[in-house]
């Protein structure tokens, strides 16, 4: 056993050396095509079409050739010009794409050889019962590359991967928010140097956003994104800075680079926030944006909002329509935890930067689901840097059907409108402990079922971050084809000493 631990540790060191001293560490290009700067990222089917985002190196024309796996019939997208104004990126649309089908594709440039053929599989049909397997997490800091966790995720046989924010850290490892101030005030630059703060590498906010993604999406990420559909949203640090809200001065730049990085999604407001809906295997997904419309942290009240009025109504009506259509599960993908027990309070701020700080708006959602008897609602989130499982809108009668130290089984029969809140993070960051909650705060209708032991609650003497780096995600399996539909969520952590994944906790929810 000691030999295996030593061998794995050596392999990590060698991989880190190679990643930082080869083309992988500088500008990873798994396809090894001269004009391809980063591996493609695969999107979701939208009305029979599917976007693949391509990032080139220079002005050129690009297209994708594709075919069903093992088929001789090859189709192609239109040629698309790559331009510097959007950093030589393009969404190339594959047409007449079928659900639950394996495809092969290659990227072709006018001035360079095509890439090797890559394979991916589309999501199951939206309205047909079936099984679905995906993972979610967030918080991926450049400082902790290489990101081995994506290699393990690639082996999970997923239908898609959901990245729920903090895909880069704009305000860490060279704070891009300092760039304009450094230009205006040379003394500020000297102050940062005296304090030992790293300076931004680029001389513009736009280019800094771009290069942070380019550096952070390393070989391990790219090998996954080129073969697996990616669902994405942002949180405060990739929006721009800790505790970001709708007043953030660089949010238009941040959005531009986000759209240069990820495939276009079916956004409800292309000129506004990044919220959208998709469906697969009779499960409806609602990806919400809790930054673009967010009110600054402060006292809660009727005008205090995370989602904004239009997005909130879209979410409520979407949940209602999903219930009316008979879909057993509705999954909200959210960057922020919905419970109070995560307690993500930004440093030096009094108010909480999660749904606890916007409890009146959260109550509107919970009351709406209860009033309209909307069943099987889940919120999946990241941000808090530890995995947890909470039940919101719960009643005393709701008891587990089975429970062990490492698992729990619930049935919606005892409380159909309970909302299940699950959070999994960080993908690659330091572990965190739970925040101390203000005196006198109660948690009506919120019941914490699981929190990883190293996330200690209510100990002000504990450091906010423990020393150990963690790589955590949640594996989600939905089954709407069985006589008893279910959702199973398994929290997993990469054990760096053993060189393998370990299962932390498993939750299963059955529909009545």
mmCIF file of C-alpha atoms in Angstrom, residues 43-299:
data_model
loop_
_atom_site.group_PDB
_atom_site.id
_atom_site.type_symbol
_atom_site.label_atom_id
_atom_site.label_comp_id
_atom_site.label_asym_id
_atom_site.label_seq_id
_atom_site.Cartn_x
_atom_site.Cartn_y
_atom_site.Cartn_z
ATOM 1 C CA UNK A 43 -22.998 21.887 -26.342
ATOM 2 C CA UNK A 44 -26.613 20.687 -26.132
ATOM 3 C CA UNK A 45 -29.116 19.759 -28.827
ATOM 4 C CA UNK A 46 -31.387 22.719 -29.600
ATOM 5 C CA UNK A 47 -34.284 21.984 -31.972
ATOM 6 C CA UNK A 48 -32.351 19.346 -33.864
ATOM 7 C CA UNK A 49 -29.092 21.297 -34.007
ATOM 8 C CA UNK A 50 -26.052 21.102 -31.751
ATOM 9 C CA UNK A 51 -23.291 23.720 -31.304
ATOM 10 C CA UNK A 52 -19.620 22.894 -30.892
ATOM 11 C CA UNK A 53 -17.447 25.834 -29.859
ATOM 12 C CA UNK A 54 -14.109 26.052 -31.659
ATOM 13 C CA UNK A 55 -11.225 28.354 -30.734
ATOM 14 C CA UNK A 56 -8.551 29.092 -33.335
ATOM 15 C CA UNK A 57 -5.266 30.966 -33.277
ATOM 16 C CA UNK A 58 -5.587 33.393 -36.178
ATOM 17 C CA UNK A 59 -7.840 34.741 -38.891
ATOM 18 C CA UNK A 60 -9.049 31.811 -40.959
ATOM 19 C CA UNK A 61 -12.126 29.853 -41.979
ATOM 20 C CA UNK A 62 -13.239 26.757 -40.099
ATOM 21 C CA UNK A 63 -15.913 24.100 -40.297
ATOM 22 C CA UNK A 64 -16.761 20.751 -38.699
ATOM 23 C CA UNK A 65 -17.287 17.498 -40.552
ATOM 24 C CA UNK A 66 -19.414 14.969 -38.688
ATOM 25 C CA UNK A 67 -21.124 11.621 -39.050
ATOM 26 C CA UNK A 68 -22.978 9.093 -36.993
ATOM 27 C CA UNK A 69 -20.523 6.681 -35.445
ATOM 28 C CA UNK A 70 -19.604 3.843 -37.795
ATOM 29 C CA UNK A 71 -21.402 5.539 -40.694
ATOM 30 C CA UNK A 72 -19.804 6.408 -44.051
ATOM 31 C CA UNK A 73 -22.109 9.384 -44.655
ATOM 32 C CA UNK A 74 -20.253 12.592 -43.741
ATOM 33 C CA UNK A 75 -21.984 15.956 -43.281
ATOM 34 C CA UNK A 76 -20.396 19.338 -42.714
ATOM 35 C CA UNK A 77 -21.250 22.680 -41.198
ATOM 36 C CA UNK A 78 -20.904 25.858 -43.191
ATOM 37 C CA UNK A 79 -17.479 27.491 -43.300
ATOM 38 C CA UNK A 80 -17.222 30.170 -40.629
ATOM 39 C CA UNK A 81 -14.704 33.037 -40.534
ATOM 40 C CA UNK A 82 -12.651 33.358 -37.348
ATOM 41 C CA UNK A 83 -12.073 36.984 -36.330
ATOM 42 C CA UNK A 84 -9.993 38.682 -33.672
ATOM 43 C CA UNK A 85 -12.949 40.617 -32.215
ATOM 44 C CA UNK A 86 -14.271 37.442 -30.564
ATOM 45 C CA UNK A 87 -10.842 35.878 -29.981
ATOM 46 C CA UNK A 88 -11.084 33.605 -33.045
ATOM 47 C CA UNK A 89 -13.992 31.555 -31.655
ATOM 48 C CA UNK A 90 -17.029 30.155 -33.407
ATOM 49 C CA UNK A 91 -20.147 28.161 -32.594
ATOM 50 C CA UNK A 92 -20.372 25.620 -35.402
ATOM 51 C CA UNK A 93 -23.844 24.087 -35.655
ATOM 52 C CA UNK A 94 -24.312 20.427 -36.479
ATOM 53 C CA UNK A 95 -27.693 19.971 -38.178
ATOM 54 C CA UNK A 96 -30.261 17.149 -38.094
ATOM 55 C CA UNK A 97 -28.731 15.770 -34.909
ATOM 56 C CA UNK A 98 -30.550 12.878 -33.220
ATOM 57 C CA UNK A 99 -30.892 12.296 -29.464
ATOM 58 C CA UNK A 100 -29.155 9.363 -27.764
ATOM 59 C CA UNK A 101 -26.845 8.917 -30.741
ATOM 60 C CA UNK A 102 -23.058 8.598 -30.985
ATOM 61 C CA UNK A 103 -21.326 10.957 -33.419
ATOM 62 C CA UNK A 104 -17.808 11.447 -34.708
ATOM 63 C CA UNK A 105 -16.470 14.853 -35.744
ATOM 64 C CA UNK A 106 -13.319 16.619 -36.856
ATOM 65 C CA UNK A 107 -12.413 20.304 -37.111
ATOM 66 C CA UNK A 108 -11.208 21.451 -40.523
ATOM 67 C CA UNK A 109 -9.332 24.670 -41.325
ATOM 68 C CA UNK A 110 -8.694 26.119 -44.771
ATOM 69 C CA UNK A 111 -4.983 26.447 -44.022
ATOM 70 C CA UNK A 112 -4.177 23.381 -41.924
ATOM 71 C CA UNK A 113 -4.796 19.645 -41.722
ATOM 72 C CA UNK A 114 -8.009 18.565 -39.941
ATOM 73 C CA UNK A 115 -8.004 17.235 -36.418
ATOM 74 C CA UNK A 116 -8.328 13.567 -35.617
ATOM 75 C CA UNK A 117 -11.884 12.238 -35.441
ATOM 76 C CA UNK A 118 -13.407 12.579 -31.955
ATOM 77 C CA UNK A 119 -16.509 10.854 -30.615
ATOM 78 C CA UNK A 120 -19.367 12.062 -28.372
ATOM 79 C CA UNK A 121 -22.946 11.023 -27.606
ATOM 80 C CA UNK A 122 -25.988 13.284 -27.553
ATOM 81 C CA UNK A 123 -28.416 13.426 -24.610
ATOM 82 C CA UNK A 124 -31.456 11.130 -24.462
ATOM 83 C CA UNK A 125 -34.700 12.384 -25.996
ATOM 84 C CA UNK A 126 -36.392 15.041 -23.887
ATOM 85 C CA UNK A 127 -39.912 13.615 -23.559
ATOM 86 C CA UNK A 128 -39.240 9.898 -23.349
ATOM 87 C CA UNK A 129 -38.656 8.123 -20.011
ATOM 88 C CA UNK A 130 -35.163 6.778 -19.599
ATOM 89 C CA UNK A 131 -31.964 6.908 -17.617
ATOM 90 C CA UNK A 132 -29.599 9.856 -17.370
ATOM 91 C CA UNK A 133 -26.148 10.095 -15.809
ATOM 92 C CA UNK A 134 -24.332 13.377 -15.201
ATOM 93 C CA UNK A 135 -22.005 15.098 -12.732
ATOM 94 C CA UNK A 136 -21.875 18.575 -11.246
ATOM 95 C CA UNK A 137 -19.443 20.670 -9.237
ATOM 96 C CA UNK A 138 -17.758 24.087 -9.252
ATOM 97 C CA UNK A 139 -14.698 26.046 -8.076
ATOM 98 C CA UNK A 140 -11.676 25.354 -10.240
ATOM 99 C CA UNK A 141 -8.672 27.499 -9.370
ATOM 100 C CA UNK A 142 -5.773 27.970 -11.756
ATOM 101 C CA UNK A 143 -3.283 27.797 -8.892
ATOM 102 C CA UNK A 144 -4.014 24.096 -8.368
ATOM 103 C CA UNK A 145 -3.406 22.827 -11.910
ATOM 104 C CA UNK A 146 -3.104 20.226 -13.308
ATOM 105 C CA UNK A 147 -6.762 19.331 -12.863
ATOM 106 C CA UNK A 148 -6.570 15.537 -12.620
ATOM 107 C CA UNK A 149 -10.219 15.365 -11.539
ATOM 108 C CA UNK A 150 -11.398 15.716 -15.164
ATOM 109 C CA UNK A 151 -9.606 12.521 -16.102
ATOM 110 C CA UNK A 152 -11.657 10.672 -13.484
ATOM 111 C CA UNK A 153 -14.853 12.375 -14.637
ATOM 112 C CA UNK A 154 -14.161 11.303 -18.195
ATOM 113 C CA UNK A 155 -14.266 7.677 -17.026
ATOM 114 C CA UNK A 156 -17.727 8.039 -15.397
ATOM 115 C CA UNK A 157 -19.628 7.377 -18.664
ATOM 116 C CA UNK A 158 -21.566 10.629 -18.276
ATOM 117 C CA UNK A 159 -24.276 12.056 -20.519
ATOM 118 C CA UNK A 160 -23.087 15.572 -19.642
ATOM 119 C CA UNK A 161 -21.005 17.563 -17.172
ATOM 120 C CA UNK A 162 -22.487 20.591 -15.360
ATOM 121 C CA UNK A 163 -19.999 23.312 -14.386
ATOM 122 C CA UNK A 164 -21.768 25.494 -11.834
ATOM 123 C CA UNK A 165 -19.478 28.483 -11.638
ATOM 124 C CA UNK A 166 -16.076 29.753 -10.519
ATOM 125 C CA UNK A 167 -14.552 28.141 -13.595
ATOM 126 C CA UNK A 168 -11.823 30.775 -13.243
ATOM 127 C CA UNK A 169 -10.957 33.189 -10.438
ATOM 128 C CA UNK A 170 -10.861 36.686 -11.870
ATOM 129 C CA UNK A 171 -9.823 38.220 -8.567
ATOM 130 C CA UNK A 172 -7.152 35.666 -7.555
ATOM 131 C CA UNK A 173 -3.711 34.805 -8.942
ATOM 132 C CA UNK A 174 -3.447 38.252 -10.491
ATOM 133 C CA UNK A 175 -6.624 40.263 -9.869
ATOM 134 C CA UNK A 176 -7.985 41.472 -13.207
ATOM 135 C CA UNK A 177 -10.049 44.070 -11.340
ATOM 136 C CA UNK A 178 -6.776 45.842 -10.499
ATOM 137 C CA UNK A 179 -5.730 46.386 -14.114
ATOM 138 C CA UNK A 180 -7.407 49.740 -14.716
ATOM 139 C CA UNK A 181 -6.425 51.041 -11.275
ATOM 140 C CA UNK A 182 -2.801 50.049 -11.854
ATOM 141 C CA UNK A 183 -2.849 52.001 -15.115
ATOM 142 C CA UNK A 184 -4.206 55.096 -13.371
ATOM 143 C CA UNK A 185 -2.137 54.871 -10.187
ATOM 144 C CA UNK A 186 1.477 53.697 -10.331
ATOM 145 C CA UNK A 187 1.617 53.878 -6.547
ATOM 146 C CA UNK A 188 -1.112 51.222 -6.345
ATOM 147 C CA UNK A 189 1.033 48.872 -8.399
ATOM 148 C CA UNK A 190 3.923 49.369 -5.992
ATOM 149 C CA UNK A 191 1.598 48.773 -3.035
ATOM 150 C CA UNK A 192 0.521 45.405 -4.466
ATOM 151 C CA UNK A 193 4.131 44.396 -5.008
ATOM 152 C CA UNK A 194 5.063 45.365 -1.449
ATOM 153 C CA UNK A 195 2.186 43.263 -0.129
ATOM 154 C CA UNK A 196 3.341 40.292 -2.189
ATOM 155 C CA UNK A 197 0.205 40.252 -4.338
ATOM 156 C CA UNK A 198 0.666 38.808 -7.842
ATOM 157 C CA UNK A 199 0.009 41.340 -10.576
ATOM 158 C CA UNK A 200 -2.285 40.599 -13.514
ATOM 159 C CA UNK A 201 -0.380 39.140 -16.444
ATOM 160 C CA UNK A 202 -2.309 41.082 -19.083
ATOM 161 C CA UNK A 203 -2.804 44.800 -19.640
ATOM 162 C CA UNK A 204 -6.560 44.729 -20.256
ATOM 163 C CA UNK A 205 -9.531 43.264 -18.391
ATOM 164 C CA UNK A 206 -10.810 41.635 -21.583
ATOM 165 C CA UNK A 207 -7.541 39.858 -22.329
ATOM 166 C CA UNK A 208 -7.124 38.835 -18.687
ATOM 167 C CA UNK A 209 -10.508 37.095 -18.675
ATOM 168 C CA UNK A 210 -9.553 35.305 -21.894
ATOM 169 C CA UNK A 211 -6.144 34.154 -20.733
ATOM 170 C CA UNK A 212 -7.384 32.947 -17.361
ATOM 171 C CA UNK A 213 -9.755 30.544 -19.141
ATOM 172 C CA UNK A 214 -7.033 29.553 -21.580
ATOM 173 C CA UNK A 215 -4.587 28.686 -18.790
ATOM 174 C CA UNK A 216 -7.121 27.030 -16.496
ATOM 175 C CA UNK A 217 -8.756 24.749 -19.061
ATOM 176 C CA UNK A 218 -5.780 22.419 -19.141
ATOM 177 C CA UNK A 219 -5.144 19.107 -20.910
ATOM 178 C CA UNK A 220 -7.375 17.145 -18.528
ATOM 179 C CA UNK A 221 -10.347 19.480 -18.997
ATOM 180 C CA UNK A 222 -9.935 19.629 -22.771
ATOM 181 C CA UNK A 223 -9.814 15.883 -23.204
ATOM 182 C CA UNK A 224 -13.180 15.731 -21.405
ATOM 183 C CA UNK A 225 -14.842 18.728 -23.100
ATOM 184 C CA UNK A 226 -13.988 17.432 -26.577
ATOM 185 C CA UNK A 227 -15.919 14.219 -25.900
ATOM 186 C CA UNK A 228 -18.784 15.193 -23.563
ATOM 187 C CA UNK A 229 -21.572 17.822 -23.690
ATOM 188 C CA UNK A 230 -20.924 20.652 -21.226
ATOM 189 C CA UNK A 231 -23.624 22.572 -19.322
ATOM 190 C CA UNK A 232 -22.314 25.796 -17.826
ATOM 191 C CA UNK A 233 -23.113 28.837 -15.732
ATOM 192 C CA UNK A 234 -21.068 31.298 -13.718
ATOM 193 C CA UNK A 235 -20.671 32.385 -10.095
ATOM 194 C CA UNK A 236 -19.006 35.347 -8.434
ATOM 195 C CA UNK A 237 -15.331 34.711 -9.232
ATOM 196 C CA UNK A 238 -15.744 33.940 -12.934
ATOM 197 C CA UNK A 239 -18.363 36.696 -13.142
ATOM 198 C CA UNK A 240 -15.541 38.878 -11.875
ATOM 199 C CA UNK A 241 -14.930 39.188 -8.148
ATOM 200 C CA UNK A 242 -15.923 37.895 -4.722
ATOM 201 C CA UNK A 243 -19.610 38.569 -4.030
ATOM 202 C CA UNK A 244 -20.268 39.917 -7.556
ATOM 203 C CA UNK A 245 -23.697 41.362 -8.315
ATOM 204 C CA UNK A 246 -25.501 43.170 -11.112
ATOM 205 C CA UNK A 247 -23.555 46.400 -10.492
ATOM 206 C CA UNK A 248 -20.208 44.780 -11.377
ATOM 207 C CA UNK A 249 -18.531 47.234 -13.791
ATOM 208 C CA UNK A 250 -16.991 44.593 -16.097
ATOM 209 C CA UNK A 251 -19.971 42.281 -16.422
ATOM 210 C CA UNK A 252 -20.400 42.903 -20.173
ATOM 211 C CA UNK A 253 -16.759 41.945 -20.728
ATOM 212 C CA UNK A 254 -17.175 38.912 -18.501
ATOM 213 C CA UNK A 255 -20.218 37.809 -20.493
ATOM 214 C CA UNK A 256 -18.422 38.312 -23.793
ATOM 215 C CA UNK A 257 -15.586 36.019 -22.728
ATOM 216 C CA UNK A 258 -17.966 33.465 -21.208
ATOM 217 C CA UNK A 259 -19.665 33.267 -24.614
ATOM 218 C CA UNK A 260 -16.270 32.951 -26.294
ATOM 219 C CA UNK A 261 -15.499 30.028 -23.973
ATOM 220 C CA UNK A 262 -18.660 27.894 -23.833
ATOM 221 C CA UNK A 263 -21.070 26.797 -26.573
ATOM 222 C CA UNK A 264 -24.148 28.949 -26.948
ATOM 223 C CA UNK A 265 -27.082 27.730 -24.846
ATOM 224 C CA UNK A 266 -30.833 28.358 -25.421
ATOM 225 C CA UNK A 267 -30.741 31.596 -23.409
ATOM 226 C CA UNK A 268 -34.091 33.228 -22.689
ATOM 227 C CA UNK A 269 -32.543 36.705 -22.826
ATOM 228 C CA UNK A 270 -29.555 36.725 -25.182
ATOM 229 C CA UNK A 271 -28.867 40.349 -24.207
ATOM 230 C CA UNK A 272 -29.351 39.674 -20.490
ATOM 231 C CA UNK A 273 -28.492 37.003 -17.973
ATOM 232 C CA UNK A 274 -27.386 33.466 -18.794
ATOM 233 C CA UNK A 275 -30.461 31.454 -17.837
ATOM 234 C CA UNK A 276 -31.994 28.673 -19.916
ATOM 235 C CA UNK A 277 -33.867 25.391 -19.865
ATOM 236 C CA UNK A 278 -33.303 21.974 -21.416
ATOM 237 C CA UNK A 279 -34.761 18.493 -20.997
ATOM 238 C CA UNK A 280 -33.548 14.910 -21.256
ATOM 239 C CA UNK A 281 -35.039 11.511 -20.336
ATOM 240 C CA UNK A 282 -38.262 13.112 -19.053
ATOM 241 C CA UNK A 283 -36.359 15.367 -16.630
ATOM 242 C CA UNK A 284 -36.530 19.174 -16.927
ATOM 243 C CA UNK A 285 -33.466 21.288 -16.105
ATOM 244 C CA UNK A 286 -33.495 24.987 -15.230
ATOM 245 C CA UNK A 287 -30.074 26.662 -15.325
ATOM 246 C CA UNK A 288 -30.400 29.915 -13.398
ATOM 247 C CA UNK A 289 -28.226 33.026 -13.335
ATOM 248 C CA UNK A 290 -27.748 34.359 -9.804
ATOM 249 C CA UNK A 291 -25.261 37.137 -10.702
ATOM 250 C CA UNK A 292 -26.463 39.273 -13.638
ATOM 251 C CA UNK A 293 -29.626 40.568 -11.897
ATOM 252 C CA UNK A 294 -28.437 40.184 -8.294
ATOM 253 C CA UNK A 295 -28.955 43.042 -5.854
ATOM 254 C CA UNK A 296 -25.903 43.964 -3.781
ATOM 255 C CA UNK A 297 -25.675 42.154 -0.459
ATOM 256 C CA UNK A 298 -27.611 43.942 2.248
ATOM 257 C CA UNK A 299 -30.849 43.808 4.273
#
